[in-house]
Short mmCIF file of C-alpha atoms in Angstrom, two decimals:
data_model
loop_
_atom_site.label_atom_id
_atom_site.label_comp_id
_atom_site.label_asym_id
_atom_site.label_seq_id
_atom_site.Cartn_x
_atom_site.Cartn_y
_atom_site.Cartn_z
CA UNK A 6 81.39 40.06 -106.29
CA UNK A 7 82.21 43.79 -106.14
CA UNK A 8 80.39 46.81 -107.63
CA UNK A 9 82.97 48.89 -109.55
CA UNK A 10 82.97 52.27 -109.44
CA UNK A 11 81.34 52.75 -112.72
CA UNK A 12 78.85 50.98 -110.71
CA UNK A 13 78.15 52.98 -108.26
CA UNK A 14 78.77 56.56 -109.47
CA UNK A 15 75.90 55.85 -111.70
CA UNK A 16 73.80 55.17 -108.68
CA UNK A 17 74.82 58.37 -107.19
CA UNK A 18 74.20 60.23 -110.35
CA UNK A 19 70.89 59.02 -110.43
CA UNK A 20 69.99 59.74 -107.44
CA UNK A 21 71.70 63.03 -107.59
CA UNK A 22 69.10 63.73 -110.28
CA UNK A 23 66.20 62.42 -108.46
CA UNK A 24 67.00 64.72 -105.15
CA UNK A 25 66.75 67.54 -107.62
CA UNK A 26 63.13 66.81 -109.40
CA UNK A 27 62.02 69.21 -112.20
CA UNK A 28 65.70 70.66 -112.54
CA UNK A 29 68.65 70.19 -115.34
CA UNK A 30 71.60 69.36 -113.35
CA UNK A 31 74.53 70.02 -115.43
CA UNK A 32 77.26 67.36 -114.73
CA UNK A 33 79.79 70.13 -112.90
CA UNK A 34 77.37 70.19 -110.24
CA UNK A 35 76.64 66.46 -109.50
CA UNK A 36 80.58 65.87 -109.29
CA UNK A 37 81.26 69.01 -106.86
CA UNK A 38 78.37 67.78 -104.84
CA UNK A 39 78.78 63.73 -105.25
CA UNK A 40 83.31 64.58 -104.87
CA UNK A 41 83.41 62.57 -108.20
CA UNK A 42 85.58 63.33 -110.95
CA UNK A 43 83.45 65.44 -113.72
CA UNK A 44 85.38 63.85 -116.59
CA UNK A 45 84.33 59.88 -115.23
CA UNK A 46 80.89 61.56 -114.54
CA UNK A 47 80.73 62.87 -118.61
CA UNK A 48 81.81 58.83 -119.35
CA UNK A 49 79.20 57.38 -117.10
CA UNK A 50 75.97 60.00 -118.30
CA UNK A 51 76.70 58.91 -121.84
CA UNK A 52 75.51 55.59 -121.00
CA UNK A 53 72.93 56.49 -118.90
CA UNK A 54 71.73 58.48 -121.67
CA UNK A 55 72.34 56.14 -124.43
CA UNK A 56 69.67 53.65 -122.55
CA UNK A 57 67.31 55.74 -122.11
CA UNK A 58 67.60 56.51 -118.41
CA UNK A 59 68.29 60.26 -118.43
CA UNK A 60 67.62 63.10 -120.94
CA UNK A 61 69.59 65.81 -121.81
CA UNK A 62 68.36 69.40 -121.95
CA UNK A 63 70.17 71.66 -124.11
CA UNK A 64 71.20 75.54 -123.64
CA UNK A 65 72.10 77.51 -120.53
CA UNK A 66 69.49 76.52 -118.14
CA UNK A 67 70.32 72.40 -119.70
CA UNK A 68 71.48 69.55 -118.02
CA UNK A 69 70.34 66.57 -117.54
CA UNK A 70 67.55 64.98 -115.61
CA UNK A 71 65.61 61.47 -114.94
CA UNK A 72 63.59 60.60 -118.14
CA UNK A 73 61.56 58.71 -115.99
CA UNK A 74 59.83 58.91 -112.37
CA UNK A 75 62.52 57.72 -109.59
CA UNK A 76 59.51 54.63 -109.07
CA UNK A 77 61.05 53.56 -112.14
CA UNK A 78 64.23 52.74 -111.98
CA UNK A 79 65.71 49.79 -109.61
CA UNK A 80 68.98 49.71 -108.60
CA UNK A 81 69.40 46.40 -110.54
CA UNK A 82 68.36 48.20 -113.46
CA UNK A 83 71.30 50.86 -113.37
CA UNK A 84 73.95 47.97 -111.85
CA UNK A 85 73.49 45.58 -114.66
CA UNK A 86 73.42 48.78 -117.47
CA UNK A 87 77.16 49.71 -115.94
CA UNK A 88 78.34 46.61 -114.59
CA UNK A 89 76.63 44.06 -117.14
CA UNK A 90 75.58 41.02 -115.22
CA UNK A 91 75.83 41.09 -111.88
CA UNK A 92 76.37 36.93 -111.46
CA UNK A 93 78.65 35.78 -109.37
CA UNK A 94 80.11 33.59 -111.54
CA UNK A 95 80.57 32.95 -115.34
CA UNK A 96 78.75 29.56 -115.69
CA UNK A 97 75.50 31.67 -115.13
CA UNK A 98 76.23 33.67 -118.07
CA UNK A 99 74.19 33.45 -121.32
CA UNK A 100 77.25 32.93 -123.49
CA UNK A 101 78.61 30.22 -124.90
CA UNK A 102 77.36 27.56 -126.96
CA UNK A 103 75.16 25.87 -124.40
CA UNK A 104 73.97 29.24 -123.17
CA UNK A 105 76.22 28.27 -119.92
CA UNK A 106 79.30 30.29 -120.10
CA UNK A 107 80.99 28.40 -122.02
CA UNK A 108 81.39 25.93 -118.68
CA UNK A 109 81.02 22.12 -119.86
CA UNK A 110 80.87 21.10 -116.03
CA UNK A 111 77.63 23.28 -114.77
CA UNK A 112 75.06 19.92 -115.24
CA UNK A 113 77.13 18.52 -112.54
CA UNK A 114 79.06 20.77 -110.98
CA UNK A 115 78.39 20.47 -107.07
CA UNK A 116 78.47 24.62 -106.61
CA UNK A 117 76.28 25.55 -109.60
CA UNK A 118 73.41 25.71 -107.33
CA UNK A 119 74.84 27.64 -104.54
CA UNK A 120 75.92 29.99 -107.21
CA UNK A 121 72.46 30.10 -108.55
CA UNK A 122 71.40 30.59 -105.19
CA UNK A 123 73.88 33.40 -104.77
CA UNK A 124 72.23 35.56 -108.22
CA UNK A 125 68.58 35.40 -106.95
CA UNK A 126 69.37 36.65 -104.00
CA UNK A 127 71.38 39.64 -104.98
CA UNK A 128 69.27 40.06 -107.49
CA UNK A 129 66.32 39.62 -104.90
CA UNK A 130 67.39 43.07 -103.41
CA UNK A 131 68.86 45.23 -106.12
CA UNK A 132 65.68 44.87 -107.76
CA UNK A 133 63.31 45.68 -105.25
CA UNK A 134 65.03 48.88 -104.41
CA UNK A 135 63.75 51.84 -106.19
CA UNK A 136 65.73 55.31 -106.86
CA UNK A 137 62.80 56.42 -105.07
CA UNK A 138 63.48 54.37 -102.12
CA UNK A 139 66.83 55.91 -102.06
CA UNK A 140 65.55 59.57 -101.97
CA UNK A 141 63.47 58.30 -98.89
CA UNK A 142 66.63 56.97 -97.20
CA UNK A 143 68.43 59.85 -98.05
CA UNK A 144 65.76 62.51 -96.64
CA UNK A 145 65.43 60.02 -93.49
CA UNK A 146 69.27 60.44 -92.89
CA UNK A 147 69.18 64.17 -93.37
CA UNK A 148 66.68 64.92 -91.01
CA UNK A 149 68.17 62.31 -88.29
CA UNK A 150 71.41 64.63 -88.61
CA UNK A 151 69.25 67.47 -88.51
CA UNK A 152 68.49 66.56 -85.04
CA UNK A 153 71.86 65.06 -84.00
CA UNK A 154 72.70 68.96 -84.59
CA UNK A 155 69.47 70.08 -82.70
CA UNK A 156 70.45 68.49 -79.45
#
């Protein structure tokens, strides 16, 4: 399984946001700072917005910002919004007639379990990790390079 970029930028984006509480970012700013193109940025913030997960600020101080508290959002959350599910494989899917993917084998198919196994346990980290747990990480790094350059 692999995390597109779609995927990911979205991640940064929000925690772009998140690093800059109580500010409108405008979307030139997060892709000079993130190095990501501003025109996939202006694709990616429409879905973001369209669920709910930012809001837009209008006028010359606007931008966007989180419409929520960094607590609230999990990094499943935002993976499955731009990425859809996040299983492994398409038997785990809720589509198809037998709400199986469409697969006729997966009552006896010998790796349906270790694919099973494979979803709860991505799933078992994406959402237990916060935006706010990656603002944490992100001032622990800066301040370990702050001392990197202090000695």
């Amino acid at each position: 399984m692999k995390i597109s970029t779609k995927g990911r930028y979205a991640l940064r984006m929000m925690l772009d946001f998140a690093l800059h509480p109580g500010e409108c970012t405008k979307i030139k700013d997060v892709a000079a700072r993130q190095q990501i193109s501003e025109k996939y940025l202006e694709q990616i913030i429409a879905v973001l917005n369209k669920a709910g997960f930012v809001q837009s600020v209008r006028g010359a101080q606007g931008g966007y910002c989180l419409a929520d508290s960094p607590e609230n959002y999990t990094v499943g959350q935002i993976l499955r919004l731009t990425e859809g599910t996040l299983n492994p494989a398409p038997c785990l899917d809720d589509c198809g007639e037998e709400g199986n993917g469409g697969c006729t084998r997966q009552s006896f198919c010998e790796a349906a379990g270790v694919w099973k196994q494979l979803a709860e346990a991505v799933s078992g980290v994406v959402d237990h990790v916060t935006i706010a747990d990656l603002v944490r990480k992100h001032h622990e790094n800066a301040s370990k390079m702050d001392e990197g350059e202090k000695e």
